[in-house]
Short mmCIF file of N, CA and C in Angstrom, two decimals:
data_model
loop_
_atom_site.label_atom_id
_atom_site.label_comp_id
_atom_site.label_asym_id
_atom_site.label_seq_id
_atom_site.Cartn_x
_atom_site.Cartn_y
_atom_site.Cartn_z
N LYS K 281 -87.93 236.20 5.04
CA LYS K 281 -86.97 236.06 6.30
C LYS K 281 -87.59 236.81 7.47
N ARG K 282 -87.63 238.12 7.45
CA ARG K 282 -87.85 239.05 8.65
C ARG K 282 -89.51 239.00 9.15
N LEU K 283 -90.45 238.60 8.01
CA LEU K 283 -91.67 237.54 9.07
C LEU K 283 -91.83 236.15 8.75
N ALA K 284 -90.68 235.23 9.79
CA ALA K 284 -91.04 234.16 9.55
C ALA K 284 -90.91 233.84 10.97
N LYS K 285 -90.60 234.81 11.97
CA LYS K 285 -90.64 234.71 13.89
C LYS K 285 -92.32 234.43 13.46
N ALA K 286 -92.90 235.75 12.65
CA ALA K 286 -94.44 236.49 12.56
C ALA K 286 -95.18 234.89 11.77
N GLU K 287 -94.50 234.70 11.27
CA GLU K 287 -95.70 233.07 10.41
C GLU K 287 -95.69 232.18 12.26
N LYS K 288 -94.66 231.81 12.31
CA LYS K 288 -94.76 230.81 13.73
C LYS K 288 -94.96 230.94 14.27
N LEU K 289 -95.45 232.42 15.48
CA LEU K 289 -96.06 232.77 16.02
C LEU K 289 -97.85 232.75 15.48
N LEU K 290 -98.36 232.96 14.62
CA LEU K 290 -99.48 232.64 13.98
C LEU K 290 -99.89 231.69 14.09
N LYS K 291 -99.03 229.88 14.20
CA LYS K 291 -99.02 228.66 13.94
C LYS K 291 -99.62 227.92 15.52
N GLN K 292 -98.84 228.76 16.16
CA GLN K 292 -98.60 228.86 17.42
C GLN K 292 -99.73 229.15 18.38
N ASN K 293 -101.38 230.26 17.53
CA ASN K 293 -102.39 230.98 18.12
C ASN K 293 -101.85 231.85 19.16
N ASN K 294 -100.86 233.28 18.34
CA ASN K 294 -100.30 233.58 19.83
C ASN K 294 -100.74 235.32 18.93
N THR K 295 -101.86 235.35 18.49
CA THR K 295 -102.32 236.76 17.66
C THR K 295 -101.07 238.16 18.35
N ALA K 296 -100.91 238.13 19.95
CA ALA K 296 -100.68 239.09 20.14
C ALA K 296 -99.54 239.85 19.93
N ALA K 297 -98.78 238.73 19.94
CA ALA K 297 -97.31 239.00 19.31
C ALA K 297 -96.62 238.32 18.15
N PHE K 298 -97.64 238.13 17.22
CA PHE K 298 -98.03 238.22 15.77
C PHE K 298 -97.96 239.29 15.73
N TYR K 299 -99.06 239.51 15.71
CA TYR K 299 -99.02 241.47 15.32
C TYR K 299 -97.98 242.28 15.15
N GLU K 300 -97.32 241.95 16.80
CA GLU K 300 -96.47 243.30 17.57
C GLU K 300 -95.04 242.68 16.39
N GLU K 301 -94.82 241.30 15.97
CA GLU K 301 -93.67 240.47 14.93
C GLU K 301 -93.92 240.95 14.05
N ILE K 302 -94.93 241.36 12.99
CA ILE K 302 -95.20 242.32 11.49
C ILE K 302 -94.89 243.11 11.59
N ALA K 303 -95.08 243.88 12.61
CA ALA K 303 -95.17 245.75 13.20
C ALA K 303 -93.21 246.02 13.35
N ARG K 304 -93.17 244.94 14.03
CA ARG K 304 -91.72 244.68 14.11
C ARG K 304 -90.27 244.56 12.58
N GLY K 305 -91.36 243.73 12.19
CA GLY K 305 -90.78 243.45 10.93
C GLY K 305 -90.71 243.74 9.78
N LEU K 306 -91.75 244.77 9.57
CA LEU K 306 -92.36 245.25 8.36
C LEU K 306 -91.26 247.06 8.84
N TRP K 307 -91.31 247.67 10.19
CA TRP K 307 -90.47 248.43 10.74
C TRP K 307 -88.59 248.97 10.12
N GLY K 308 -88.28 246.98 11.06
CA GLY K 308 -86.91 246.95 10.35
C GLY K 308 -86.89 247.07 8.54
N TYR K 309 -87.11 246.31 8.18
CA TYR K 309 -87.58 246.05 6.87
C TYR K 309 -86.84 247.31 6.39
N VAL K 310 -88.21 248.03 6.72
CA VAL K 310 -88.03 249.47 5.78
C VAL K 310 -87.09 250.48 6.16
N GLY K 311 -86.48 251.06 7.82
CA GLY K 311 -85.11 250.93 8.38
C GLY K 311 -83.99 250.86 7.78
N ASP K 312 -84.13 249.23 8.00
CA ASP K 312 -82.70 248.43 7.16
C ASP K 312 -83.02 249.46 5.47
N LYS K 313 -83.38 249.05 5.18
CA LYS K 313 -83.80 249.42 3.00
C LYS K 313 -84.09 251.32 2.95
N LEU K 314 -83.98 251.77 3.63
CA LEU K 314 -83.90 253.07 4.00
C LEU K 314 -83.12 254.46 4.25
N LEU K 315 -82.22 253.00 5.33
CA LEU K 315 -80.94 253.59 6.17
C LEU K 315 -81.43 254.43 6.28
N ILE K 316 -82.63 254.78 8.18
CA ILE K 316 -82.38 254.69 8.45
C ILE K 316 -82.50 254.52 10.08
N GLU K 317 -82.16 255.48 10.96
CA GLU K 317 -81.81 254.91 12.51
C GLU K 317 -83.77 254.67 13.01
N VAL K 318 -83.42 253.77 13.52
CA VAL K 318 -84.79 253.34 15.05
C VAL K 318 -85.58 254.36 15.35
N SER K 319 -84.22 255.78 15.43
CA SER K 319 -85.10 256.44 16.63
C SER K 319 -86.19 257.78 15.71
N SER K 320 -85.73 257.66 14.15
CA SER K 320 -85.97 258.26 13.31
C SER K 320 -86.87 257.92 12.31
N LEU K 321 -87.57 256.39 12.95
CA LEU K 321 -88.46 256.45 12.19
C LEU K 321 -90.16 256.29 12.21
N THR K 322 -90.42 257.21 11.43
CA THR K 322 -92.05 257.49 11.26
C THR K 322 -92.35 257.08 10.26
N LYS K 323 -93.72 256.81 10.02
CA LYS K 323 -94.91 257.24 8.83
C LYS K 323 -94.08 258.52 7.84
N ASP K 324 -94.70 258.86 8.53
CA ASP K 324 -93.92 260.07 7.33
C ASP K 324 -92.27 259.92 6.90
N ASN K 325 -91.34 260.08 7.88
CA ASN K 325 -90.31 260.03 7.69
C ASN K 325 -90.47 258.80 6.48
N VAL K 326 -90.46 257.82 6.51
CA VAL K 326 -90.62 256.24 5.81
C VAL K 326 -90.75 256.84 4.63
N LYS K 327 -92.64 257.78 4.57
CA LYS K 327 -93.29 257.62 3.16
C LYS K 327 -92.32 258.91 2.22
N ASP K 328 -92.02 259.53 2.65
CA ASP K 328 -91.08 260.84 2.37
C ASP K 328 -90.05 259.92 1.46
N LYS K 329 -89.49 259.28 2.17
CA LYS K 329 -88.67 258.69 1.99
C LYS K 329 -88.25 257.31 0.85
N LEU K 330 -89.48 256.96 1.09
CA LEU K 330 -90.02 255.67 -0.61
C LEU K 330 -90.34 256.64 -1.82
N LEU K 331 -90.53 257.74 -0.85
CA LEU K 331 -91.39 258.94 -2.31
C LEU K 331 -89.91 259.48 -2.62
N GLN K 332 -89.55 259.70 -2.41
CA GLN K 332 -87.57 259.90 -3.31
C GLN K 332 -87.04 258.89 -3.79
N ARG K 333 -87.77 257.60 -3.44
CA ARG K 333 -86.58 256.24 -3.47
C ARG K 333 -87.68 256.28 -5.76
N GLY K 334 -88.55 256.90 -5.77
CA GLY K 334 -89.36 256.23 -6.81
C GLY K 334 -90.55 255.48 -6.48
N THR K 335 -91.06 254.79 -5.46
CA THR K 335 -92.21 253.92 -5.66
C THR K 335 -93.06 255.26 -5.47
N SER K 336 -94.32 253.98 -5.93
CA SER K 336 -95.31 254.53 -6.20
C SER K 336 -96.41 254.77 -4.64
N GLU K 337 -97.10 255.96 -4.81
CA GLU K 337 -98.13 255.93 -3.49
C GLU K 337 -98.83 255.06 -3.33
N ALA K 338 -99.19 254.30 -4.15
CA ALA K 338 -100.09 253.17 -3.85
C ALA K 338 -99.77 251.75 -3.44
N LEU K 339 -97.99 252.10 -3.59
CA LEU K 339 -97.19 250.63 -2.41
C LEU K 339 -96.82 251.46 -1.37
N ILE K 340 -96.81 252.51 -0.84
CA ILE K 340 -96.58 253.10 0.26
C ILE K 340 -97.94 253.64 1.03
N ASP K 341 -99.10 253.50 0.41
CA ASP K 341 -100.28 253.38 1.36
C ASP K 341 -100.71 251.83 1.83
N ARG K 342 -100.57 250.78 0.68
CA ARG K 342 -100.12 249.78 1.23
C ARG K 342 -99.53 249.18 2.32
N PHE K 343 -98.50 249.36 2.38
CA PHE K 343 -97.58 249.34 3.52
C PHE K 343 -98.20 249.94 4.62
N LEU K 344 -98.45 251.34 4.35
CA LEU K 344 -99.00 252.24 5.59
C LEU K 344 -100.38 251.02 6.15
N LYS K 345 -101.17 250.95 5.46
CA LYS K 345 -102.58 250.36 5.49
C LYS K 345 -101.48 249.59 6.86
N VAL K 346 -101.42 248.13 5.83
CA VAL K 346 -100.59 246.65 6.99
C VAL K 346 -99.78 247.28 8.55
N LEU K 347 -99.88 248.35 8.36
CA LEU K 347 -99.09 248.48 9.53
C LEU K 347 -99.50 248.68 10.69
N ASN K 348 -100.81 249.70 10.16
CA ASN K 348 -102.25 250.66 10.54
C ASN K 348 -102.66 248.53 11.55
N ASP K 349 -103.27 248.63 10.29
CA ASP K 349 -103.63 247.11 10.58
C ASP K 349 -103.39 246.34 11.63
N ALA K 350 -101.68 246.11 11.60
CA ALA K 350 -101.38 245.11 12.51
C ALA K 350 -100.97 245.35 13.73
N GLU K 351 -101.18 247.53 14.55
CA GLU K 351 -101.27 247.69 14.80
C GLU K 351 -102.72 247.70 16.26
N PHE K 352 -103.31 248.44 15.02
CA PHE K 352 -104.53 248.34 15.50
C PHE K 352 -105.03 247.07 16.32
N ALA K 353 -104.52 245.56 15.69
CA ALA K 353 -104.86 244.22 15.52
C ALA K 353 -104.42 244.36 17.47
N ARG K 354 -103.02 244.20 17.11
CA ARG K 354 -102.34 244.58 18.42
C ARG K 354 -103.78 244.61 19.80
N TYR K 355 -104.30 245.45 19.28
CA TYR K 355 -105.38 245.70 20.14
C TYR K 355 -106.39 245.56 20.79
N ALA K 356 -107.13 245.05 19.57
CA ALA K 356 -108.34 245.10 19.83
C ALA K 356 -108.89 244.05 17.83
N PRO K 357 -108.31 242.57 18.93
CA PRO K 357 -107.51 242.09 17.47
C PRO K 357 -109.14 241.09 16.58
N SER K 358 -110.16 241.53 17.80
CA SER K 358 -111.70 240.88 16.92
C SER K 358 -112.79 242.27 16.03
N ALA K 359 -111.73 243.78 16.16
CA ALA K 359 -112.12 244.98 15.34
C ALA K 359 -111.57 245.05 14.35
N ALA K 360 -110.31 244.43 14.64
CA ALA K 360 -109.05 244.52 13.23
C ALA K 360 -109.87 244.24 11.40
N GLY K 361 -110.73 243.06 11.43
CA GLY K 361 -111.74 243.33 10.16
C GLY K 361 -111.07 243.23 9.56
N ILE K 362 -110.00 242.60 9.43
CA ILE K 362 -108.65 241.43 8.57
C ILE K 362 -108.50 240.56 9.52
N SER K 363 -107.47 239.65 8.89
CA SER K 363 -107.10 237.74 9.34
C SER K 363 -105.55 238.22 9.17
N PRO K 364 -105.32 237.60 10.32
CA PRO K 364 -103.90 237.50 10.87
C PRO K 364 -103.25 236.78 9.02
N GLU K 365 -103.73 235.67 8.55
CA GLU K 365 -103.31 235.38 7.21
C GLU K 365 -103.28 236.20 6.13
N GLN K 366 -104.20 237.22 6.41
CA GLN K 366 -104.33 237.76 5.26
C GLN K 366 -103.52 238.87 5.67
N VAL K 367 -102.89 239.45 6.48
CA VAL K 367 -101.74 240.65 7.41
C VAL K 367 -100.34 239.83 7.06
N LEU K 368 -100.37 239.17 7.24
CA LEU K 368 -98.32 238.19 6.87
C LEU K 368 -99.40 238.66 5.47
N ASN K 369 -99.85 237.95 4.79
CA ASN K 369 -99.71 237.45 3.20
C ASN K 369 -99.56 239.33 2.64
N GLU K 370 -100.20 240.62 2.58
CA GLU K 370 -99.96 241.63 2.94
C GLU K 370 -98.65 241.93 2.54
N SER K 371 -98.24 241.15 4.02
CA SER K 371 -96.48 242.33 4.32
C SER K 371 -95.60 241.69 4.05
N VAL K 372 -96.08 240.21 3.55
CA VAL K 372 -95.01 239.28 2.09
C VAL K 372 -95.23 239.79 0.67
N LYS K 373 -96.11 240.39 -0.01
CA LYS K 373 -96.22 240.53 -1.01
C LYS K 373 -95.92 242.47 -0.76
N ILE K 374 -95.58 242.68 0.05
CA ILE K 374 -94.88 244.17 0.18
C ILE K 374 -94.03 244.58 0.48
N ILE K 375 -93.11 243.62 0.99
CA ILE K 375 -91.96 243.28 0.55
C ILE K 375 -91.44 243.13 -0.49
N MET K 376 -91.93 242.10 -1.13
CA MET K 376 -91.26 241.84 -2.40
C MET K 376 -91.80 242.59 -3.43
N ASP K 377 -92.57 243.46 -3.25
CA ASP K 377 -93.00 244.81 -4.41
C ASP K 377 -91.93 245.71 -3.64
N LEU K 378 -91.05 245.89 -2.36
CA LEU K 378 -90.69 247.01 -2.86
C LEU K 378 -89.22 246.67 -2.76
N GLU K 379 -89.20 245.36 -3.31
CA GLU K 379 -87.64 244.87 -3.61
C GLU K 379 -87.47 244.68 -5.52
N ALA K 380 -88.95 245.08 -5.84
CA ALA K 380 -88.82 244.58 -7.11
C ALA K 380 -88.38 246.38 -7.58
#
């Protein structure tokens, strides 16, 4: 549900807003899941909390990579090396894996 707006933006070919919404969706999801306030959301803090919950390092690395890809593509879309569709699909998979 969090990524539905991003998908709509992608269909409208608004890639800058798409990547922004992907990042916002991922941060919002993990903040809610781990009960971390927005002001305390950092990659290191999220990684530590996920490790404490027993999340695999591979899944954490996937989460951080897609977040980095989305942030990078926002400012340099042509240099991102990953398509928006791939970012969206991986984001959905990561959220599903974190819920499992």
